[in-house]
CSV table of C-alpha atoms in Angstrom, one decimal:
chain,number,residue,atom,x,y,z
A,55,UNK,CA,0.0,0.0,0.0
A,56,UNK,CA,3.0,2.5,1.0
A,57,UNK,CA,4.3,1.8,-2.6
A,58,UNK,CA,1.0,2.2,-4.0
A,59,UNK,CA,0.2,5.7,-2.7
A,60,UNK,CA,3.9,6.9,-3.7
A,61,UNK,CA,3.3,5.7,-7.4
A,62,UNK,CA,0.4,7.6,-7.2
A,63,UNK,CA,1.7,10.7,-5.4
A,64,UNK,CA,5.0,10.5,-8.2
A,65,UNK,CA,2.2,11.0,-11.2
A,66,UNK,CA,3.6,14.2,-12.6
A,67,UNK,CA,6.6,15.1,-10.9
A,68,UNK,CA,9.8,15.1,-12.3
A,69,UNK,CA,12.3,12.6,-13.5
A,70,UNK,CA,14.5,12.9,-10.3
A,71,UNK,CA,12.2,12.7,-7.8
A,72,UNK,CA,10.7,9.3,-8.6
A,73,UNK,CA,14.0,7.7,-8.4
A,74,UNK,CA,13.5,6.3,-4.9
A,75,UNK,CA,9.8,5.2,-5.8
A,76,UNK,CA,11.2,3.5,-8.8
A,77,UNK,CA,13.9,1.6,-6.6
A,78,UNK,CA,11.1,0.6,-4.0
A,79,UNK,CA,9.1,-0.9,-6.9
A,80,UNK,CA,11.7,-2.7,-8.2
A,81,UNK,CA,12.5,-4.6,-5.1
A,82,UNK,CA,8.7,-5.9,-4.8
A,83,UNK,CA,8.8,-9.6,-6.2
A,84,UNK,CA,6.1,-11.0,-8.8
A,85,UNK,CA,3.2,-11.2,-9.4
A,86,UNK,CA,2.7,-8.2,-6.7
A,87,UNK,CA,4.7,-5.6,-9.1
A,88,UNK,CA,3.2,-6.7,-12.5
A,89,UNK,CA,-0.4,-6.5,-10.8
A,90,UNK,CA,0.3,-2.9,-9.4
A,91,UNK,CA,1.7,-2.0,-12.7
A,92,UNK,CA,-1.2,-2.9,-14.7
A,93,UNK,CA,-4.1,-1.8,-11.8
A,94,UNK,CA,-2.3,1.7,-12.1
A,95,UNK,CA,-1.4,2.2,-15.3
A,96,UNK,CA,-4.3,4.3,-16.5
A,97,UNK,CA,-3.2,6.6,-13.4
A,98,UNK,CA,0.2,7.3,-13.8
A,99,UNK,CA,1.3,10.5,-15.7
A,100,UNK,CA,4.3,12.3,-16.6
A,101,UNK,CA,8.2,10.6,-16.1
A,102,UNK,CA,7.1,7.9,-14.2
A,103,UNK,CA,4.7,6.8,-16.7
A,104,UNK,CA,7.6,6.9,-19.4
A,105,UNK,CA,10.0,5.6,-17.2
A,106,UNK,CA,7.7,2.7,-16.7
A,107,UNK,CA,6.6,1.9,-19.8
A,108,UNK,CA,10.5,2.4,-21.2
A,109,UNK,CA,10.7,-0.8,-18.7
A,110,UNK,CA,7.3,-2.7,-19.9
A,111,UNK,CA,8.7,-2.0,-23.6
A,112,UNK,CA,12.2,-3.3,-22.7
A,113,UNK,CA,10.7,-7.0,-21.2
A,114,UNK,CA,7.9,-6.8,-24.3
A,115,UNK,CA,11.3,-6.9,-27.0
A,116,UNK,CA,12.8,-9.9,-24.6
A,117,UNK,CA,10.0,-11.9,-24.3
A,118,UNK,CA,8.5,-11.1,-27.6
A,119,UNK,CA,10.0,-14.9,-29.2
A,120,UNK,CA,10.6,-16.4,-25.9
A,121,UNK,CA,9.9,-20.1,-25.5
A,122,UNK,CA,10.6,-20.9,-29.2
A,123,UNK,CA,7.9,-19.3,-30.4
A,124,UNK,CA,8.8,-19.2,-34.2
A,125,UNK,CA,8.7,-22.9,-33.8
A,126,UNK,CA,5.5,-23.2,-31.7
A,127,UNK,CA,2.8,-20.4,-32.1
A,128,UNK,CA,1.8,-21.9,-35.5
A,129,UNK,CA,0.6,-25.5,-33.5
A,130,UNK,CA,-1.9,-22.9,-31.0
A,131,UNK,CA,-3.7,-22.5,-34.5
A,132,UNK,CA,-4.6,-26.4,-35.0
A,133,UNK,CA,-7.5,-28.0,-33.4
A,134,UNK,CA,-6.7,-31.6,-31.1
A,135,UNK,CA,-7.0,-33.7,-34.0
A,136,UNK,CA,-9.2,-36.6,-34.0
A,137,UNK,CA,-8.5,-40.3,-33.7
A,138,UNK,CA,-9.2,-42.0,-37.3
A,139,UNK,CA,-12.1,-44.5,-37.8
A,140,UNK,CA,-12.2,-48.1,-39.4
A,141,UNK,CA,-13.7,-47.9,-42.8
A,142,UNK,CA,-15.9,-51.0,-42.7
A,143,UNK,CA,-15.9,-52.9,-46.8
A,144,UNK,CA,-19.3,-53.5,-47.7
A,145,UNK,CA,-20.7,-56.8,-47.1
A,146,UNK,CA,-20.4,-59.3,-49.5
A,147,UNK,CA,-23.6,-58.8,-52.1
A,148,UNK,CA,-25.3,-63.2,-51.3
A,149,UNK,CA,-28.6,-63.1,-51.0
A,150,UNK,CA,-30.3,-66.2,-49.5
A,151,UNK,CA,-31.5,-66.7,-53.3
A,152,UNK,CA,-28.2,-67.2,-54.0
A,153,UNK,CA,-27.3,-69.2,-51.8
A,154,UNK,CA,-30.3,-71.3,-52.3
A,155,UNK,CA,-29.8,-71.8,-56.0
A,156,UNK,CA,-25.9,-72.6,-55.0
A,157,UNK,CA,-27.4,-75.2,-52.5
A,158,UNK,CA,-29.6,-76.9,-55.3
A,159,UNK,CA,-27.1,-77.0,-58.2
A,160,UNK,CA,-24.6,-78.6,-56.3
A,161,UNK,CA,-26.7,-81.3,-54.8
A,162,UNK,CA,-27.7,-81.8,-58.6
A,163,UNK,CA,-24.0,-81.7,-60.1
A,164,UNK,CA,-23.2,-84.3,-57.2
A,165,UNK,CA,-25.7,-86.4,-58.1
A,166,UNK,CA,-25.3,-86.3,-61.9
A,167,UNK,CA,-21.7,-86.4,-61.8
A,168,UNK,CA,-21.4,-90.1,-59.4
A,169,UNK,CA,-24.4,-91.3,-61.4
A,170,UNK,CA,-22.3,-90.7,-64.3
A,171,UNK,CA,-19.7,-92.5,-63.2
A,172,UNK,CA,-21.6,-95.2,-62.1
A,173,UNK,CA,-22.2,-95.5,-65.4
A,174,UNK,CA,-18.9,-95.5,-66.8
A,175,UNK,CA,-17.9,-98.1,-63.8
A,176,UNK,CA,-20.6,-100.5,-64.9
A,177,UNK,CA,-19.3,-100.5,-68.0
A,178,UNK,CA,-16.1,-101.8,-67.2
A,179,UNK,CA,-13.9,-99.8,-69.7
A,180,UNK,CA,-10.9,-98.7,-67.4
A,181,UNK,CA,-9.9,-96.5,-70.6
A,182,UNK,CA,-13.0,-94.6,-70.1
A,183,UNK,CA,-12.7,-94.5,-65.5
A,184,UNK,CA,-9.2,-93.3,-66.2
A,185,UNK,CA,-10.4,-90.0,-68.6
A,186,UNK,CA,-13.3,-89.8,-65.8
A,187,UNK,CA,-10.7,-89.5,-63.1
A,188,UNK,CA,-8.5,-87.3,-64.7
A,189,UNK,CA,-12.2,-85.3,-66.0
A,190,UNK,CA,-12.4,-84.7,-62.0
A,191,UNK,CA,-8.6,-83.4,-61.4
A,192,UNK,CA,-8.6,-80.9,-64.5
A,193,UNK,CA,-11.8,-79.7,-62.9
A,194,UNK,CA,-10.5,-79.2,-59.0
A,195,UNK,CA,-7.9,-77.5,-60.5
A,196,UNK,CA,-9.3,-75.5,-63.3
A,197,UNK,CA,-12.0,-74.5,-61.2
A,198,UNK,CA,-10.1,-73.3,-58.0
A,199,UNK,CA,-7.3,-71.3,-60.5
A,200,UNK,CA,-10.0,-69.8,-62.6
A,201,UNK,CA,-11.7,-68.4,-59.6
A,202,UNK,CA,-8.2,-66.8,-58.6
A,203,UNK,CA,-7.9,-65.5,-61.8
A,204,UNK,CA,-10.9,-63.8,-62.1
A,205,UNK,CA,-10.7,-62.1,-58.5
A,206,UNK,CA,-7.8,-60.8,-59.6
A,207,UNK,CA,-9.1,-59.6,-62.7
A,208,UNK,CA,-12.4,-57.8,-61.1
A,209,UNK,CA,-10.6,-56.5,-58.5
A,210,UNK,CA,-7.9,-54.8,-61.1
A,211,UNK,CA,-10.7,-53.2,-63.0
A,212,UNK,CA,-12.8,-52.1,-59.9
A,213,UNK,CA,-10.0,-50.1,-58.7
A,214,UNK,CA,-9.7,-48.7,-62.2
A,215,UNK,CA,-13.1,-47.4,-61.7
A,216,UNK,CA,-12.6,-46.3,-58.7
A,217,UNK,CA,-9.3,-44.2,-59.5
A,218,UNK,CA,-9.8,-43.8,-63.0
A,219,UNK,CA,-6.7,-44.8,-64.1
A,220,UNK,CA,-5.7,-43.3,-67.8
A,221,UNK,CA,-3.9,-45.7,-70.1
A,222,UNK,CA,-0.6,-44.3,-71.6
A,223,UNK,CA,-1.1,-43.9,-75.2
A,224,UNK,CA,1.3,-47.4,-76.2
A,225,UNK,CA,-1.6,-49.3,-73.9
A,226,UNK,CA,-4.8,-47.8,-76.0
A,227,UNK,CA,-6.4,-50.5,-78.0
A,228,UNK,CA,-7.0,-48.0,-80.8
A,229,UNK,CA,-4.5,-45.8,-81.1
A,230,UNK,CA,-5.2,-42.6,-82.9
A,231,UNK,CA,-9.2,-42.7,-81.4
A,232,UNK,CA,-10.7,-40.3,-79.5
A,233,UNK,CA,-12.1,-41.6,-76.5
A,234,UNK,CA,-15.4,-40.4,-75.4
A,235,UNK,CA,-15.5,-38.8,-71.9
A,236,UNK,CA,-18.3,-40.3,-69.7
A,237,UNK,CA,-20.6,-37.6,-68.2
A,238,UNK,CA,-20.2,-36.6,-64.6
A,239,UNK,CA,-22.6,-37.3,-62.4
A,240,UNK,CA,-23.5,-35.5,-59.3
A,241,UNK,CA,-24.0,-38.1,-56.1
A,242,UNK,CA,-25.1,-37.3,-52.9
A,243,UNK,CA,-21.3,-37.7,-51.4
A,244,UNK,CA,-20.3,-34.5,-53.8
A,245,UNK,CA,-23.8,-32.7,-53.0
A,246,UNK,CA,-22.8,-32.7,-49.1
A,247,UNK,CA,-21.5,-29.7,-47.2
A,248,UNK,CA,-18.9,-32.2,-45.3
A,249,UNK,CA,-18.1,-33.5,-48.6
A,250,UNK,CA,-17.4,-30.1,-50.1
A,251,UNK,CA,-15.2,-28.8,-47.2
A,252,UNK,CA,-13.0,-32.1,-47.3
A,253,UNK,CA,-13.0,-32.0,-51.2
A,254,UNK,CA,-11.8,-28.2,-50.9
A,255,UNK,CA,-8.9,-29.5,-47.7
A,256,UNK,CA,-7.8,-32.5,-50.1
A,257,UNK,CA,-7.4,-30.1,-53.4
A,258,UNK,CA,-5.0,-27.8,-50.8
A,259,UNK,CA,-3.1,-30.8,-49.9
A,260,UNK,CA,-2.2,-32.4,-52.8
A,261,UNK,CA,-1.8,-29.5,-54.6
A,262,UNK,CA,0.8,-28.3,-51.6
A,263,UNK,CA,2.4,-32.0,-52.0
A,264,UNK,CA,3.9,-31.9,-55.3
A,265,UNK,CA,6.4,-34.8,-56.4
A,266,UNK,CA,9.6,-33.2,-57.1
A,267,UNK,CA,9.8,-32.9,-60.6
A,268,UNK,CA,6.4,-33.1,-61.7
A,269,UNK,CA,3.9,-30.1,-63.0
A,270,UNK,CA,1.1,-29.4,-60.4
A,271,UNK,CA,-1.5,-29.8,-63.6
A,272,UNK,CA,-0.4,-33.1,-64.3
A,273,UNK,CA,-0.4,-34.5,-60.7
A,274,UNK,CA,-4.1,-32.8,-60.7
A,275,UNK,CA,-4.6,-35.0,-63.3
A,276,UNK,CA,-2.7,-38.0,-62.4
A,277,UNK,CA,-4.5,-38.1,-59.0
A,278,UNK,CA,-8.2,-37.1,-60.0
A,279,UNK,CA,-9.5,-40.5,-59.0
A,280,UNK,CA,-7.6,-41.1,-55.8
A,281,UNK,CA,-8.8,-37.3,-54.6
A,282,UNK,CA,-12.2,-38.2,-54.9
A,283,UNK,CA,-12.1,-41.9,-53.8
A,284,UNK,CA,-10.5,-40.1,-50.4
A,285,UNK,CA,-13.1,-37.4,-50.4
A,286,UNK,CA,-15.8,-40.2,-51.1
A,287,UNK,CA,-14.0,-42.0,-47.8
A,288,UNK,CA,-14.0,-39.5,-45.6
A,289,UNK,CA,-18.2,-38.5,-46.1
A,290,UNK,CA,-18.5,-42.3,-45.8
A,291,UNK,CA,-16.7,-42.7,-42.4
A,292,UNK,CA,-17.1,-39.3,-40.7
A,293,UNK,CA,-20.0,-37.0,-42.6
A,294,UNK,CA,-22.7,-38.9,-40.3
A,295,UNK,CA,-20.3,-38.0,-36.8
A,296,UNK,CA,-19.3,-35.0,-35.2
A,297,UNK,CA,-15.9,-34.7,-36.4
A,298,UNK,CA,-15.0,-31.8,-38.2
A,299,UNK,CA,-12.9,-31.4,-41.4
A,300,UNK,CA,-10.8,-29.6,-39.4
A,301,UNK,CA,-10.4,-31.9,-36.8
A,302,UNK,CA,-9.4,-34.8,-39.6
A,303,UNK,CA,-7.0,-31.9,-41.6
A,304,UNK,CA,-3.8,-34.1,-40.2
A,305,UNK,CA,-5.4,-37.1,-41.9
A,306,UNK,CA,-5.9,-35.3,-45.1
A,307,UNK,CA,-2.5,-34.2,-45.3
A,308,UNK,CA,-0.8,-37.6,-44.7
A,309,UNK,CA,-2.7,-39.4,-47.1
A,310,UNK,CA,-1.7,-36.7,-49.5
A,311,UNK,CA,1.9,-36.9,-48.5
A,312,UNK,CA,1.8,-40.3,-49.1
A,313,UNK,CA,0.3,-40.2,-52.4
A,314,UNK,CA,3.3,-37.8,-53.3
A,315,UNK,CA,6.0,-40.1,-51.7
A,316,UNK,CA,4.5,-43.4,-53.3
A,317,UNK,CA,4.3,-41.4,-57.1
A,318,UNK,CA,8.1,-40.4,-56.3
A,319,UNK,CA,8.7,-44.0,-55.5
A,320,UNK,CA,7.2,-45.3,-58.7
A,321,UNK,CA,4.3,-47.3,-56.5
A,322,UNK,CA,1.6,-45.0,-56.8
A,323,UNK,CA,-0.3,-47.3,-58.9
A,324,UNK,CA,1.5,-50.8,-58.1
A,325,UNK,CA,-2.0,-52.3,-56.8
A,326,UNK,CA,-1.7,-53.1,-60.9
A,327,UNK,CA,1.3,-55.2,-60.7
A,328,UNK,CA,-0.3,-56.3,-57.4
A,329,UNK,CA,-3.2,-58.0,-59.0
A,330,UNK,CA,-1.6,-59.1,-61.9
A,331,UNK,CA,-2.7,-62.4,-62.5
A,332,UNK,CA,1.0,-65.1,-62.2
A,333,UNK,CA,1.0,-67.4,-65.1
A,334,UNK,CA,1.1,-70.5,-63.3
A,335,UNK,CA,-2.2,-69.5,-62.1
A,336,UNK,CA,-3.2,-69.1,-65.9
A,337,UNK,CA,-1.5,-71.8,-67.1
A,338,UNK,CA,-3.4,-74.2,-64.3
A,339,UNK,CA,-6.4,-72.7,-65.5
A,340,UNK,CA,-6.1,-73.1,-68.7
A,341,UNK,CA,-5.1,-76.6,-68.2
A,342,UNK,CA,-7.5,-78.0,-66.1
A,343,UNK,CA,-10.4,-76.6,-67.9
A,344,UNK,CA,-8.9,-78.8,-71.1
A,345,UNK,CA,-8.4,-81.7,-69.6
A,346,UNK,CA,-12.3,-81.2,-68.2
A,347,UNK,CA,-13.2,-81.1,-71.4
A,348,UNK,CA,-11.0,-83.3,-73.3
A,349,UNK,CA,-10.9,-86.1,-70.2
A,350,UNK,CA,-14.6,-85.8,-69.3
A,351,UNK,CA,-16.0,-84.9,-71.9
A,352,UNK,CA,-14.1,-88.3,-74.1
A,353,UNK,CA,-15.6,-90.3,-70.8
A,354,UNK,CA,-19.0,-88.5,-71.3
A,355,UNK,CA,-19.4,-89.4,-75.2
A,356,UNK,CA,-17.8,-93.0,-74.7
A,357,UNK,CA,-20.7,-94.3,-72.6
A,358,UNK,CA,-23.2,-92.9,-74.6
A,359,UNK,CA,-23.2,-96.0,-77.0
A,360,UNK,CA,-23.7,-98.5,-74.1
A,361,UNK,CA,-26.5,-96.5,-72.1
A,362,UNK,CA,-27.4,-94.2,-74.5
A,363,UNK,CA,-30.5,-93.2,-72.8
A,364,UNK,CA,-29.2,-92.7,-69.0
A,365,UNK,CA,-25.6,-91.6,-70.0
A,366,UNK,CA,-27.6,-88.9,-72.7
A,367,UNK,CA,-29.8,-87.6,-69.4
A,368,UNK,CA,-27.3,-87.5,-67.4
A,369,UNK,CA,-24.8,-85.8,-69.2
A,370,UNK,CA,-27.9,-82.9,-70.1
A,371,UNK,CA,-28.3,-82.9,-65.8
A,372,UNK,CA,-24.5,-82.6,-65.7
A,373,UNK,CA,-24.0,-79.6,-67.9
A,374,UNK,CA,-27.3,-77.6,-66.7
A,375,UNK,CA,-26.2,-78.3,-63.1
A,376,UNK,CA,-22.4,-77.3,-64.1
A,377,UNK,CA,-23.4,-74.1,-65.5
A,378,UNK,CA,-25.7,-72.7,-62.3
A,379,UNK,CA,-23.4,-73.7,-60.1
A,380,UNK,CA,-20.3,-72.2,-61.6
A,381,UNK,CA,-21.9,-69.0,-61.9
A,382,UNK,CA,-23.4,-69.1,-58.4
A,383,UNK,CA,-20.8,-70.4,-56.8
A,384,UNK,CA,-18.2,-67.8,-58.6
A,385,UNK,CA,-20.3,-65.1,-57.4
A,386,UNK,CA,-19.9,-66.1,-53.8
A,387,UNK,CA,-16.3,-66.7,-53.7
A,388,UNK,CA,-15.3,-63.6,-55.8
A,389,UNK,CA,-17.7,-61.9,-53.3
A,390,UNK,CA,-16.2,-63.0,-49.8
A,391,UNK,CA,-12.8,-62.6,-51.3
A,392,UNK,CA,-13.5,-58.9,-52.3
A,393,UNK,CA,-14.9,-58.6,-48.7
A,394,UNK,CA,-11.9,-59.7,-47.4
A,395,UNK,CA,-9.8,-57.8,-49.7
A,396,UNK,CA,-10.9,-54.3,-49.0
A,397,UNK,CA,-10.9,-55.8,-45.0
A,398,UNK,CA,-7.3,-56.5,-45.2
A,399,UNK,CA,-6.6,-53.0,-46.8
A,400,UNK,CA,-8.9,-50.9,-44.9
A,401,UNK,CA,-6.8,-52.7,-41.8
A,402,UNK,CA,-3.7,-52.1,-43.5
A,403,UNK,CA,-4.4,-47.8,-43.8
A,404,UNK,CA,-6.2,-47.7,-40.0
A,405,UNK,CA,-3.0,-48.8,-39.4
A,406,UNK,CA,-0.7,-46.1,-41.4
A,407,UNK,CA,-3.1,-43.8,-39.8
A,408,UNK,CA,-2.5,-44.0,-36.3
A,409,UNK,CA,1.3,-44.4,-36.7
A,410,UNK,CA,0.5,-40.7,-38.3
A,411,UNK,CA,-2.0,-39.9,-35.5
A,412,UNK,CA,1.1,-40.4,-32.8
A,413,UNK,CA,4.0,-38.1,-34.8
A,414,UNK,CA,1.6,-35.5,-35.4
A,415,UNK,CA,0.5,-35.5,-31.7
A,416,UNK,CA,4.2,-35.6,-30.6
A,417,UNK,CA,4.7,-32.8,-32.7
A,418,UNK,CA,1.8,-31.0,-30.8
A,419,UNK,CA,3.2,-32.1,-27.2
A,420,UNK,CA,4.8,-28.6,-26.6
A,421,UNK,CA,1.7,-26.6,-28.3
A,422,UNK,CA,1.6,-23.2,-27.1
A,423,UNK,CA,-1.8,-22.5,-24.1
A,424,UNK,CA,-3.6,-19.5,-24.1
A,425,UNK,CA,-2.0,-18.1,-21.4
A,426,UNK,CA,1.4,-18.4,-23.4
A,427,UNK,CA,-0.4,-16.9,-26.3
A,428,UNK,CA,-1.9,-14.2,-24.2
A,429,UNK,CA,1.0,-13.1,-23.2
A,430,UNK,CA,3.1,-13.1,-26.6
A,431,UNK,CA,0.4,-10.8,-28.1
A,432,UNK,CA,0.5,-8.4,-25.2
A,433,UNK,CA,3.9,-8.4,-25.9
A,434,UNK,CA,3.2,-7.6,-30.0
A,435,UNK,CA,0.7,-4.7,-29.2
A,436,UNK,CA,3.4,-3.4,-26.9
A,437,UNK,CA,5.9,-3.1,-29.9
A,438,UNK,CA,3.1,-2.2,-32.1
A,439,UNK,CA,2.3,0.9,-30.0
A,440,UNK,CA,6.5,1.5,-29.8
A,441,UNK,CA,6.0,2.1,-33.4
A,442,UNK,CA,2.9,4.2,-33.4
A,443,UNK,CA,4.3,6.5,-31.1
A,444,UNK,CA,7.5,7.1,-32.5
A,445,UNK,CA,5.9,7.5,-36.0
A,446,UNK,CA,3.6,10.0,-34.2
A,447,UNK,CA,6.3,11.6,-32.5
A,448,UNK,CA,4.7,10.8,-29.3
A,449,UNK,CA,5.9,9.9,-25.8
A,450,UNK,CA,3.6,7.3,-23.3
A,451,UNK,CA,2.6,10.2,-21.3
A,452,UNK,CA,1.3,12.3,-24.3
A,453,UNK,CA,-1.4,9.8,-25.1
A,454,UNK,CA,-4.6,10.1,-23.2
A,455,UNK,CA,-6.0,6.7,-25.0
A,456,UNK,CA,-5.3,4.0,-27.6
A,457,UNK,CA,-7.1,0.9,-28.8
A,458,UNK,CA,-6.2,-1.8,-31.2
A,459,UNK,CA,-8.6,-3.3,-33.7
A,460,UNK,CA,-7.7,-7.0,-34.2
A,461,UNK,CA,-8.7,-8.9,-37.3
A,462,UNK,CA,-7.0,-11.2,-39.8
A,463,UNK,CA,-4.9,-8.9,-42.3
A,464,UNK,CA,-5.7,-9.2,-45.8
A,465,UNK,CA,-3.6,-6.1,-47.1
A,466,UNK,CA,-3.4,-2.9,-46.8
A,467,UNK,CA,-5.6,0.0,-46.3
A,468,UNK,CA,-5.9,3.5,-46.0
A,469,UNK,CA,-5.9,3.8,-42.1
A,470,UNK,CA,-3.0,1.8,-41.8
A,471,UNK,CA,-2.1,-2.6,-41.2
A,472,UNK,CA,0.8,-3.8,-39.6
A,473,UNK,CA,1.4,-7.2,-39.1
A,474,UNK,CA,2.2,-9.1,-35.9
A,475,UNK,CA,6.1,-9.8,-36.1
A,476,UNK,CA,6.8,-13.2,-35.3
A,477,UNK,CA,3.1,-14.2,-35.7
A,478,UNK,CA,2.9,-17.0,-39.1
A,479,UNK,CA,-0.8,-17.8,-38.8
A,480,UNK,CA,-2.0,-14.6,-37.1
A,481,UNK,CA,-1.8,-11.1,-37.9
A,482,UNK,CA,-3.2,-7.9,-36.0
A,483,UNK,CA,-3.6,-4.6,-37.5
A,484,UNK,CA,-3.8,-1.5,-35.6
A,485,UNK,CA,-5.6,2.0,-35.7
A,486,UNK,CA,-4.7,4.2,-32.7
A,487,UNK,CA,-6.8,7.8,-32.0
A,488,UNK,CA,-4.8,9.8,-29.4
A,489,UNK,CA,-5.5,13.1,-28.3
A,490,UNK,CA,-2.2,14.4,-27.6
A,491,UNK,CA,-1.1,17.4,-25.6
A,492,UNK,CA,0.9,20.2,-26.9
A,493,UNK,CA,0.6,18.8,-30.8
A,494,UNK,CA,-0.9,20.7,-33.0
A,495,UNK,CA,-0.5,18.1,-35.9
A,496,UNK,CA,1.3,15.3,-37.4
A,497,UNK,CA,2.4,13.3,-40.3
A,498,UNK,CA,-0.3,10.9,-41.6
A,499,UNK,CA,0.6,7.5,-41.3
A,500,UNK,CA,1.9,5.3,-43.6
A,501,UNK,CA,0.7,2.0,-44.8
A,502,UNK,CA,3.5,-0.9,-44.1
């Protein structure tokens, strides 16, 4: 309280008598002597005033870009981000129809297929069991391969769709043609405000992650389809939740990231060689499905002459049967495999995602508190008013007010914008009104 009433008692007097007050002050610890400060401020007048905010100004320069703050204000400016979400595969497309007619032909290819061999073993031409036999081993294995082979062939040309891969002009069937464009087609993913705002976060990404080397145009181009399969993704998993695009931004940008790194790496679109279909998987295609025919169907013709009307039914069963239950049973298998498929991958990103989830969270460990921030932009409007009133000509005790306006700075104007030093996602401009003693004008100011 003594040092109270003497600050207050100093307001106006000269510079040498507030020495001793002054010294007092200074020998108060904190908080007490910031408090007192900033409670009298607007009651001070004269030397001391200047003297003390000389002092204020002084600390404002030193703790300006204290605490590494070039390296952490920017991380005050991004939300906690959000923990990523499983992207469940749709289920595989079997009706009980399906798996109904499944049921039926196979009981009825079972039955056709030992009654035909029945046949064949009544006979008692081993020339004709031995082409049954090997009839039934072409087919395990033809069957089984071809199945391969065409998963691996759906799934190839599904992902095509999806990213709408462009062939290079030496893989074009017709070389020379003009291809006609396919009309786009609005869906209710592109009509969605979630889905506009992550479209608009993904375009900013990829077009900020650039492969070295490459023209932005063409990766625009290059990565059409895998912008919009992540955009389509991200309304899928999170448009129906809470979550913000904001909040997912860190998820955006390492999937775009990636994308770049993969196209430098030349694996961008390896899921091609991926699903390539080996040759010994064609080859044992091919193969069994010839001897099935060659084998069995040799068998099939040869007992026709000695039980011409069973073998002739039977083989008209065996073939009707055959052809349900291949196409039933294809659709199944192709089905759960292409479940499992997109399973395994959507397992396989979840993962790639949270290892990014923990470094970009480790990179926010030291992010900056409101307090902190607080305190850095007191210090900026200190500086900022160090300027004003030396442009002004103007000492601390000649100003009976000031104010600052704060709002993101888009350029300049006629009243003056000065941006924060120090500040990379923040800026402050400033527009000070003083009435001033003993000045009758002053220069305008100047636009920086």
């Amino acid at each position: 309280m003594r040092i109270i009433d003497r600050l207050l008692e100093s307001a106006g007097k000269a510079e040498d008598d507030i020495r001793v007050v002054v010294k007092d002050l200074d020998a108060l610890r904190e908080p007490q002597r910031s408090l007192i400060l900033e409670h009298l401020e607007l009651y001070l007048d004269g030397p001391i005033e200047d003297h003390l905010w000389h002092r204020a100004l002084s600390q404002a320069k030193a703790d300006q870009m204290a605490e590494r703050r070039e390296d952490r204000i920017w991380k005050f400016f991004h939300p906690l981000p959000a923990r990523p979400l499983l992207r469940e595969p749709q289920r595989p497309d079997t009706p009980a129809t399906c798996w109904a007619r499944a049921a039926v032909s196979t009981v009825v290819l079972i039955a056709a297929t030992a009654n035909l061999g029945y046949l064949i073993l009544q006979s008692g031409r081993a020339l004709l069991m031995a082409a049954y036999v090997l009839g039934l081993a072409g087919a395990s294995v033809g069957v089984r391969d071809t199945a391969r082979w065409r998963h691996r062939v759906v799934r190839r040309r599904a992902k095509d769709r999806e990213y709408r891969v462009r062939r290079t002009e030496n893989e074009r069937v017709g070389v020379g043609r003009r291809t006609k464009k396919a009309p786009k087609r609005k869906t209710k993913v592109q009509r969605g405000n979630f889905a506009k705002k992550a479209e608009h976060r993904i375009d900013h990404y990829f077009a900020k992650y650039v492969p070295p080397g490459m023209d932005r145009d063409q990766w625009d181009a290059e990565t059409e389809g895998i912008r919009r399969s992540l955009r389509d993704e991200l309304t899928e998993v999170y448009g129906e939740t809470r979550v913000g695009v904001e909040k997912i931004a860190w998820l955006i940008r390492h999937r775009a990231g990636k994308a770049a790194t993969r196209r430098r790496k030349g694996t961008l679109w390896s899921y091609r060689r991926e699903l390539a279909t080996p040759f010994g998987t064609k080859a044992r295609a091919t193969l069994g499905l010839l001897i099935l025919a060659g084998a069995g169907g040799w068998a099939a013709v040869g007992i026709v002459p000695i039980e011409p009307l069973p073998a002739i039914g039977t083989i008209l069963l065996l073939l009707i049967a055959g052809w349900f239950c291949a196409r039933t049973w294809l659709r199944i298998v192709l089905e759960r495999r292409r479940y499992a498929a997109d399973r395994a991958e959507n397992l396989s990103a979840y993962q790639g995602d949270l290892e990014a989830l923990a470094r970009w969270r480790a990179r926010l460990e030291d992010k900056p508190d409101d307090e902190e921030m607080a305190a850095w932009l007191d210090c900026d409007r200190k500086v900022l008013l160090e300027e004003a009133l030396r442009h002004y000509r103007l000492t601390m005790s000649g100003v009976i007010a000031h104010a600052f306006i704060e709002a993101p700075a888009r350029g300049a104007n006629a009243h003056g914008y000065v941006e924060v030093r120090g500040a990379t996602r923040s800026t402050s401009s400033w527009s000070s009104s003083s009435l001033r003693k003993g000045c009758a004008s002053s220069p305008s100011p100047s636009t920086s």
